[in-house]
Amino acid sequence: MKKHEVIGLLLAGGQGSRLGVLTKEIAKPAVLYGGKYRIIDFSLSNCINSGIHTVGVLTQYQPLKLNNHIGIGKPWDMDRLNGGLTILAPYLKNEKGEWYKGTANAVYQNIQYVDKIDPEYVVILSGDHIYKMNYSKMLAFHKEKKADATISVIEVPIEEASRYGIMNATEEGSIYEFEEKPEKPKSNLASMGVYIFSWKVLREYLIRDNAYQDSNNDFGKNIIPRMLNDGLSMWAYRFEGYWRDVGTIQAYWESNMDLIKRIPNFNLFDPGWRVYTPNPVQPAHYVGTNGSIKTSIVAEGCMVYGKVSNSVIFPGVYIGENAVVEDSIIMSNSVVKKGSYIKKTILDEKVVVGENAKIGIGQEVPNEYRPAIYNSGITVVGEYANIPAYAVIGKNVMIDMQVTEADFVTLEVESGKSIFKGGVEG
Amino acid sequence: MNNILGIILTGGNSNNLGELSINRSSAAMPIGGKYRAIDFVLSNMVNSGVVSVGVITQYNFRSLMDHLGSGKEWDLDRRTKGLFIFPPFISPESNSWYRGSADALYNNLSFLRRSDEEYAIIAQGGNCIYKMDYTDMFDFHMQKDADITIVYREMTDFEPDDLKRLGIIQKDSDERLTDFQEKPLHPLSNNASIGIYIMKKSLLISLLEECVAHGDYDFVKDILIKKINSLKVYGYKFNGYWRSMCSVQLYYRTNMELLNPEIREELFKTGGKIFTKVKDETPAKYNYEAEVTNSIVGDGCIIEGIVQNSILFRGVTVNKGAVVKNSIIMQGSIIEDNAILVNTILDKNVQVTQGKSLKGEDNWPIIVGRKAIV
């Protein structure tokens, strides 16, 4: 058996709680993105395009859709005889079983998996980010610097730097300090959550970290600072290009909108770096005689009889006659019936919007139930929700998954309100 | 249906498709913005529960083999059974191309013998566009205790001239066939065979052996028509949409008919999906100037121009000011600024340069061969 020089470990267990109802029943890496993808497709495609075809995907939170999506890794060409894709879920050991307590603990609990493959290096990735990156270049850098750990960094605007883990490094990239979300950032080099470690070194640090009772078992909070403390050879690898942590409703919406401009900020039309995903098996989409689509991306299986502009439309969506969709994200198999108007709204999968309903109009008031989540003027409708005909729904509104017409006490839902399944929060 | 062996005969001469079939067999003709003709019959087989399908190829089969691959997309990459592709081969008994449909089947007798299915369903021609569940036909075959069941359709939506290209049948009140005219000058009815046959595999083998022993090679002429009285040959009526893309006009018309929502509904939304090779293109992108109406658009297209009543396959670019009307634009073609295309078929990877204008007739589209630069 040919030895694997490098493997990928993809942390896909995060909930992404700031995505609100979009991640209520799925993990953040499984959230749909860009008209046909799920967020995790970008990291997985980066792996295969970088020549890494052995990847462990660590799952924990609501993994059903994620597992279903990834399967045995066929779309990424990772259904291999030797290596390939393995889903690593927490499991019972001896008498006790435990959940992954943190990112480092998740890898710690899978030391056996890595040991069996025995690679020279591991790339630790998160399944939460949108970017195209060639990890093999980063690995070459890691080897050239004879590093113990290499952390991929990207320049962020200094005023936003306090939201990230900031690396303070020399001109050549040698890291001398790491600050997690610093109040007064000393540099604007933010960690992208992509690490390359020499496995022997990481293995030892994971075992030690696990022994500390007070540790958060987290790469950013514990492993990296401890390695720095011990004076290991740690390097920052500068990445230039599009990278987004689509962790909030606004960031998620903006990143989708980055795909639709004439010269998009993020270009998916790149035959040299394809992004792979399971095939939805739908016919090519159809635009009706009175239909119109402008500044948008539209996937297969859609039927567009109405008007769409500045939007991202996923496979199998139906947009009826005289319906208008603007500045919105409409996910797979949703139905927008005739005469309805949808503005700056995210419809999750299989939502039905009744005839002549209006969504996303009125005052901009933050959501009363979760002001920290729904505050950017975007209304979010959970999957399988049914919006009654003639409903008028404001901005920053949250419509829970699976709500039916019976859950609407009134057809007028003001900005900042929420509609819950059965009228009950939760 | 897992007791039925599927056989698709894709051979056939496709001279009537002109330039479009120079580099591909008629079964590999692109249709509907992303499909190849054979996707329909193959998906019908899979959706009907047939799990072992042999595709017998001859004419320009490279593009077809490339398309089918291991049968992954049709869920036919199986450990046992699955998809088998049979191009012609040389052996001590045979050193020529397939001389006809019966000869093609005869040359692959070992496939028929080795498989453990009791029945066989043969689809002649991989270029027919329709959605059909063969299960009902099989039930009919059993219920009639037939030796051979063929599928016929009332071709009321065909021009009288088109009927002359089909096999016309006559039947009694019990749906038993009394006559079969292959490509008749004077069709006696508008009930035409659509080239689907079910029979016991053992019967098929003995008919083929007999046929080839007499020096005959054609399944319809030398077997079906000759045996129409001595065997119980029944006709099963199919009422759905059906087109054979055997000429440029029919190819053009069939593609254009997919703009009809009822036909699309029947083909794509009812009775299972139509599977095809995956290309991993990104969703189509419409820029601000795009004006697309009554058209089918594949993944990976970038549109800035005007598109009306047309079919755009995957990865087509329509630049600003360009106008595409009543046209079929195959994969990867580029239509530059201000170019005008009316009633035109562009084969794959054609480039229409700035300001050029191509206009065909309503029923006689202009064809531009692949990789051409206009």
Tab-separated table of N, CA, C and O in Angstrom, chain A residues 28-109:
chain	number	residue	atom	x	y	z
A	28	LYS	N	-23.949	23.365	10.144
A	28	LYS	CA	-23.615	24.486	9.267
A	28	LYS	C	-22.962	24.029	7.952
A	28	LYS	O	-23.296	24.560	6.893
A	29	PRO	N	-22.050	23.055	7.973
A	29	PRO	CA	-21.443	22.653	6.693
A	29	PRO	C	-22.464	22.106	5.683
A	29	PRO	O	-22.183	22.061	4.497
A	30	ALA	N	-23.648	21.727	6.167
A	30	ALA	CA	-24.655	21.176	5.254
A	30	ALA	C	-25.603	22.235	4.715
A	30	ALA	O	-26.492	21.935	3.921
A	31	VAL	N	-25.415	23.491	5.120
A	31	VAL	CA	-26.311	24.550	4.633
A	31	VAL	C	-26.072	24.752	3.130
A	31	VAL	O	-24.932	24.746	2.666
A	32	LEU	N	-27.161	24.915	2.390
A	32	LEU	CA	-27.057	25.126	0.948
A	32	LEU	C	-26.409	26.475	0.654
A	32	LEU	O	-26.594	27.441	1.381
A	33	TYR	N	-25.678	26.502	-0.467
A	33	TYR	CA	-24.973	27.733	-0.835
A	33	TYR	C	-24.794	27.794	-2.355
A	33	TYR	O	-24.552	26.774	-3.005
A	34	GLY	N	-24.934	28.974	-2.916
A	34	GLY	CA	-24.496	29.217	-4.293
A	34	GLY	C	-25.273	28.506	-5.380
A	34	GLY	O	-24.709	28.175	-6.412
A	35	GLY	N	-26.550	28.245	-5.147
A	35	GLY	CA	-27.393	27.749	-6.224
A	35	GLY	C	-27.376	26.255	-6.424
A	35	GLY	O	-28.218	25.723	-7.142
A	36	LYS	N	-26.437	25.520	-5.851
A	36	LYS	CA	-26.516	24.063	-5.923
A	36	LYS	C	-25.640	23.364	-4.895
A	36	LYS	O	-25.726	22.160	-4.741
A	37	TYR	N	-24.802	24.093	-4.217
A	37	TYR	CA	-23.813	23.470	-3.339
A	37	TYR	C	-24.279	23.453	-1.893
A	37	TYR	O	-25.257	24.086	-1.523
A	38	ARG	N	-23.543	22.692	-1.066
A	38	ARG	CA	-23.607	22.865	0.375
A	38	ARG	C	-22.234	23.364	0.805
A	38	ARG	O	-21.246	23.114	0.106
A	39	ILE	N	-22.170	24.077	1.942
A	39	ILE	CA	-20.933	24.775	2.297
A	39	ILE	C	-19.731	23.836	2.307
A	39	ILE	O	-18.657	24.169	1.823
A	40	ILE	N	-19.930	22.624	2.784
A	40	ILE	CA	-18.816	21.674	2.900
A	40	ILE	C	-18.209	21.303	1.550
A	40	ILE	O	-17.049	20.886	1.471
A	41	ASP	N	-18.974	21.475	0.454
A	41	ASP	CA	-18.461	21.117	-0.872
A	41	ASP	C	-17.170	21.846	-1.207
A	41	ASP	O	-16.326	21.323	-1.940
A	42	PHE	N	-17.018	23.071	-0.677
A	42	PHE	CA	-15.847	23.870	-1.032
A	42	PHE	C	-14.585	23.261	-0.435
A	42	PHE	O	-13.585	23.105	-1.122
A	43	SER	N	-14.650	22.878	0.858
A	43	SER	CA	-13.472	22.273	1.478
A	43	SER	C	-13.174	20.910	0.859
A	43	SER	O	-12.019	20.576	0.603
A	44	LEU	N	-14.222	20.127	0.622
A	44	LEU	CA	-14.003	18.791	0.045
A	44	LEU	C	-13.425	18.910	-1.367
A	44	LEU	O	-12.526	18.156	-1.743
A	45	SER	N	-13.956	19.863	-2.152
A	45	SER	CA	-13.444	20.033	-3.510
A	45	SER	C	-12.017	20.568	-3.481
A	45	SER	O	-11.187	20.160	-4.298
A	46	ASN	N	-11.723	21.462	-2.507
A	46	ASN	CA	-10.339	21.922	-2.350
A	46	ASN	C	-9.413	20.743	-2.109
A	46	ASN	O	-8.318	20.679	-2.653
A	47	CYS	N	-9.846	19.804	-1.279
A	47	CYS	CA	-9.021	18.635	-0.979
A	47	CYS	C	-8.711	17.869	-2.253
A	47	CYS	O	-7.551	17.628	-2.582
A	48	ILE	N	-9.751	17.495	-2.987
A	48	ILE	CA	-9.519	16.630	-4.151
A	48	ILE	C	-8.756	17.391	-5.226
A	48	ILE	O	-7.885	16.846	-5.891
A	49	ASN	N	-9.037	18.691	-5.372
A	49	ASN	CA	-8.310	19.489	-6.361
A	49	ASN	C	-6.854	19.722	-5.952
A	49	ASN	O	-6.028	20.059	-6.784
A	50	SER	N	-6.568	19.561	-4.650
A	50	SER	CA	-5.194	19.704	-4.172
A	50	SER	C	-4.481	18.356	-4.129
A	50	SER	O	-3.354	18.271	-3.654
A	51	GLY	N	-5.164	17.311	-4.560
A	51	GLY	CA	-4.551	15.991	-4.572
A	51	GLY	C	-4.637	15.248	-3.250
A	51	GLY	O	-3.952	14.263	-3.035
A	52	ILE	N	-5.489	15.731	-2.345
A	52	ILE	CA	-5.690	15.017	-1.074
A	52	ILE	C	-6.952	14.179	-1.214
A	52	ILE	O	-8.049	14.722	-1.309
A	53	HIS	N	-6.800	12.865	-1.275
A	53	HIS	CA	-7.996	12.059	-1.484
A	53	HIS	C	-8.291	11.125	-0.319
A	53	HIS	O	-9.107	10.229	-0.418
A	54	THR	N	-7.607	11.358	0.802
A	54	THR	CA	-7.997	10.655	2.025
A	54	THR	C	-8.407	11.720	3.036
A	54	THR	O	-7.587	12.545	3.445
A	55	VAL	N	-9.687	11.704	3.380
A	55	VAL	CA	-10.228	12.756	4.232
A	55	VAL	C	-11.160	12.142	5.270
A	55	VAL	O	-12.038	11.350	4.924
A	56	GLY	N	-10.937	12.485	6.519
A	56	GLY	CA	-11.874	12.103	7.573
A	56	GLY	C	-12.783	13.288	7.853
A	56	GLY	O	-12.296	14.401	8.051
A	57	VAL	N	-14.083	13.051	7.824
A	57	VAL	CA	-15.031	14.139	8.081
A	57	VAL	C	-15.620	13.919	9.470
A	57	VAL	O	-16.292	12.907	9.716
A	58	LEU	N	-15.332	14.851	10.382
A	58	LEU	CA	-15.765	14.684	11.772
A	58	LEU	C	-17.111	15.362	11.972
A	58	LEU	O	-17.220	16.575	11.837
A	59	THR	N	-18.112	14.565	12.262
A	59	THR	CA	-19.464	15.103	12.386
A	59	THR	C	-19.944	14.967	13.825
A	59	THR	O	-19.471	14.127	14.573
A	60	GLN	N	-20.894	15.803	14.184
A	60	GLN	CA	-21.462	15.700	15.515
A	60	GLN	C	-22.872	16.261	15.553
A	60	GLN	O	-23.822	15.533	15.798
A	61	TYR	N	-23.016	17.541	15.222
A	61	TYR	CA	-24.331	18.178	15.339
A	61	TYR	C	-25.208	17.802	14.151
A	61	TYR	O	-24.804	17.950	13.000
A	62	GLN	N	-26.412	17.293	14.372
A	62	GLN	CA	-27.418	17.002	13.337
A	62	GLN	C	-26.811	16.501	12.027
A	62	GLN	O	-26.902	17.169	10.997
A	63	PRO	N	-26.203	15.321	12.037
A	63	PRO	CA	-25.434	14.919	10.861
A	63	PRO	C	-26.242	14.257	9.746
A	63	PRO	O	-25.684	13.912	8.717
A	64	LEU	N	-27.561	14.117	9.909
A	64	LEU	CA	-28.336	13.309	8.968
A	64	LEU	C	-28.187	13.804	7.527
A	64	LEU	O	-27.804	13.068	6.624
A	65	LYS	N	-28.456	15.093	7.310
A	65	LYS	CA	-28.379	15.630	5.946
A	65	LYS	C	-26.952	15.615	5.423
A	65	LYS	O	-26.711	15.391	4.248
A	66	LEU	N	-26.031	15.882	6.354
A	66	LEU	CA	-24.625	15.910	5.973
A	66	LEU	C	-24.181	14.528	5.505
A	66	LEU	O	-23.573	14.382	4.440
A	67	ASN	N	-24.510	13.509	6.277
A	67	ASN	CA	-24.136	12.138	5.896
A	67	ASN	C	-24.765	11.749	4.574
A	67	ASN	O	-24.137	11.132	3.717
A	68	ASN	N	-26.001	12.125	4.426
A	68	ASN	CA	-26.736	11.831	3.212
A	68	ASN	C	-26.074	12.497	2.003
A	68	ASN	O	-25.974	11.942	0.924
A	69	HIS	N	-25.618	13.717	2.237
A	69	HIS	CA	-24.979	14.509	1.183
A	69	HIS	C	-23.620	13.919	0.798
A	69	HIS	O	-23.294	13.781	-0.376
A	70	ILE	N	-22.840	13.565	1.794
A	70	ILE	CA	-21.468	13.129	1.536
A	70	ILE	C	-21.424	11.679	1.066
A	70	ILE	O	-20.668	11.328	0.171
A	71	GLY	N	-22.276	10.845	1.651
A	71	GLY	CA	-22.285	9.434	1.287
A	71	GLY	C	-20.911	8.811	1.412
A	71	GLY	O	-20.247	8.957	2.433
A	72	ILE	N	-20.443	8.147	0.374
A	72	ILE	CA	-19.108	7.559	0.406
A	72	ILE	C	-18.133	8.418	-0.393
A	72	ILE	O	-17.089	7.972	-0.834
A	73	GLY	N	-18.524	9.670	-0.624
A	73	GLY	CA	-17.592	10.606	-1.242
A	73	GLY	C	-17.522	10.540	-2.751
A	73	GLY	O	-16.605	11.081	-3.366
A	74	LYS	N	-18.505	9.875	-3.372
A	74	LYS	CA	-18.489	9.697	-4.820
A	74	LYS	C	-18.335	11.005	-5.614
A	74	LYS	O	-17.495	11.072	-6.503
A	75	PRO	N	-19.138	12.058	-5.310
A	75	PRO	CA	-19.036	13.262	-6.146
A	75	PRO	C	-17.643	13.881	-6.133
A	75	PRO	O	-17.263	14.571	-7.057
A	76	TRP	N	-16.884	13.656	-5.076
A	76	TRP	CA	-15.539	14.237	-4.961
A	76	TRP	C	-14.487	13.217	-5.390
A	76	TRP	O	-13.297	13.423	-5.168
A	77	ASP	N	-14.936	12.105	-5.961
A	77	ASP	CA	-14.020	11.072	-6.416
A	77	ASP	C	-13.236	10.496	-5.238
A	77	ASP	O	-12.070	10.161	-5.356
A	78	MET	N	-13.893	10.434	-4.075
A	78	MET	CA	-13.208	9.925	-2.891
A	78	MET	C	-13.719	8.546	-2.493
A	78	MET	O	-13.528	8.107	-1.363
A	79	ASP	N	-14.426	7.873	-3.433
A	79	ASP	CA	-14.774	6.483	-3.131
A	79	ASP	C	-13.619	5.637	-3.642
A	79	ASP	O	-13.597	5.169	-4.759
A	80	ARG	N	-12.613	5.495	-2.772
A	80	ARG	CA	-11.340	4.892	-3.183
A	80	ARG	C	-11.150	3.525	-2.548
A	80	ARG	O	-11.636	3.259	-1.454
A	81	LEU	N	-10.368	2.719	-3.261
A	81	LEU	CA	-9.989	1.418	-2.735
A	81	LEU	C	-9.055	1.609	-1.545
A	81	LEU	O	-9.070	0.892	-0.564
A	82	ASN	N	-8.187	2.632	-1.692
A	82	ASN	CA	-7.145	2.871	-0.725
A	82	ASN	C	-7.337	4.290	-0.198
A	82	ASN	O	-7.105	5.251	-0.900
A	83	GLY	N	-7.805	4.426	1.032
A	83	GLY	CA	-8.054	5.760	1.570
A	83	GLY	C	-9.478	6.188	1.276
A	83	GLY	O	-10.419	5.452	1.523
A	84	GLY	N	-9.626	7.389	0.746
A	84	GLY	CA	-10.964	7.896	0.431
A	84	GLY	C	-11.574	8.636	1.596
A	84	GLY	O	-10.881	9.066	2.515
A	85	LEU	N	-12.881	8.754	1.570
A	85	LEU	CA	-13.575	9.554	2.560
A	85	LEU	C	-14.153	8.676	3.667
A	85	LEU	O	-14.733	7.634	3.392
A	86	THR	N	-13.955	9.105	4.904
A	86	THR	CA	-14.501	8.380	6.052
A	86	THR	C	-15.237	9.371	6.943
A	86	THR	O	-14.689	10.424	7.261
A	87	ILE	N	-16.452	9.032	7.297
A	87	ILE	CA	-17.175	9.881	8.244
A	87	ILE	C	-16.828	9.419	9.652
A	87	ILE	O	-16.904	8.226	9.964
A	88	LEU	N	-16.386	10.355	10.479
A	88	LEU	CA	-15.960	10.012	11.829
A	88	LEU	C	-16.918	10.671	12.825
A	88	LEU	O	-16.831	11.859	13.092
A	89	ALA	N	-17.829	9.879	13.321
A	89	ALA	CA	-18.776	10.377	14.310
A	89	ALA	C	-18.297	9.935	15.692
A	89	ALA	O	-17.567	8.958	15.805
A	90	PRO	N	-18.681	10.661	16.748
A	90	PRO	CA	-18.282	10.234	18.094
A	90	PRO	C	-18.818	8.829	18.379
A	90	PRO	O	-19.891	8.469	17.897
A	91	TYR	N	-18.061	8.048	19.107
A	91	TYR	CA	-18.510	6.682	19.356
A	91	TYR	C	-18.166	6.281	20.792
A	91	TYR	O	-17.407	6.965	21.484
A	92	LEU	N	-18.703	5.168	21.208
A	92	LEU	CA	-18.534	4.676	22.569
A	92	LEU	C	-17.194	3.971	22.697
A	92	LEU	O	-16.839	3.161	21.846
A	93	LYS	N	-16.432	4.320	23.748
A	93	LYS	CA	-15.147	3.654	23.952
A	93	LYS	C	-15.170	2.991	25.330
A	93	LYS	O	-15.527	3.625	26.306
A	94	ASN	N	-14.729	1.744	25.389
A	94	ASN	CA	-14.788	0.977	26.631
A	94	ASN	C	-16.143	1.166	27.294
A	94	ASN	O	-17.154	0.917	26.701
A	95	GLU	N	-16.123	1.721	28.538
A	95	GLU	CA	-17.408	1.877	29.207
A	95	GLU	C	-18.082	3.201	28.920
A	95	GLU	O	-19.275	3.350	29.015
A	96	LYS	N	-17.234	4.210	28.620
A	96	LYS	CA	-17.846	5.530	28.470
A	96	LYS	C	-17.719	6.044	27.033
A	96	LYS	O	-16.757	5.762	26.333
A	97	GLY	N	-18.728	6.744	26.651
A	97	GLY	CA	-18.658	7.406	25.359
A	97	GLY	C	-18.744	8.884	25.606
A	97	GLY	O	-19.286	9.316	26.614
A	98	GLU	N	-18.171	9.671	24.725
A	98	GLU	CA	-18.337	11.096	24.936
A	98	GLU	C	-18.409	11.833	23.610
A	98	GLU	O	-17.912	11.386	22.602
A	99	TRP	N	-19.074	12.961	23.681
A	99	TRP	CA	-19.159	13.831	22.514
A	99	TRP	C	-17.821	14.489	22.292
A	99	TRP	O	-16.983	14.520	23.193
A	100	TYR	N	-17.637	15.040	21.083
A	100	TYR	CA	-16.442	15.838	20.840
A	100	TYR	C	-16.571	17.110	21.654
A	100	TYR	O	-17.510	17.886	21.478
A	101	LYS	N	-15.603	17.330	22.592
A	101	LYS	CA	-15.733	18.483	23.486
A	101	LYS	C	-15.268	19.777	22.829
A	101	LYS	O	-15.680	20.856	23.190
A	102	GLY	N	-14.336	19.656	21.886
A	102	GLY	CA	-13.835	20.838	21.181
A	102	GLY	C	-13.156	20.348	19.919
A	102	GLY	O	-13.068	19.140	19.677
A	103	THR	N	-12.633	21.283	19.122
A	103	THR	CA	-12.047	20.873	17.850
A	103	THR	C	-10.863	19.929	18.056
A	103	THR	O	-10.718	18.927	17.358
A	104	ALA	N	-10.021	20.253	19.052
A	104	ALA	CA	-8.844	19.421	19.283
A	104	ALA	C	-9.260	18.063	19.832
A	104	ALA	O	-8.707	17.022	19.464
A	105	ASN	N	-10.260	18.081	20.694
A	105	ASN	CA	-10.738	16.821	21.259
A	105	ASN	C	-11.331	15.916	20.170
A	105	ASN	O	-11.183	14.700	20.220
A	106	ALA	N	-11.963	16.527	19.181
A	106	ALA	CA	-12.539	15.741	18.094
A	106	ALA	C	-11.442	14.971	17.359
A	106	ALA	O	-11.586	13.789	17.050
A	107	VAL	N	-10.319	15.655	17.121
A	107	VAL	CA	-9.199	14.983	16.452
A	107	VAL	C	-8.559	13.969	17.412
A	107	VAL	O	-8.229	12.850	17.019
A	108	TYR	N	-8.442	14.360	18.680
A	108	TYR	CA	-7.870	13.454	19.678
A	108	TYR	C	-8.624	12.119	19.694
A	108	TYR	O	-8.023	11.054	19.723
A	109	GLN	N	-9.933	12.207	19.644
A	109	GLN	CA	-10.741	10.979	19.706
A	109	GLN	C	-10.600	10.124	18.455
A	109	GLN	O	-11.094	9.002	18.415
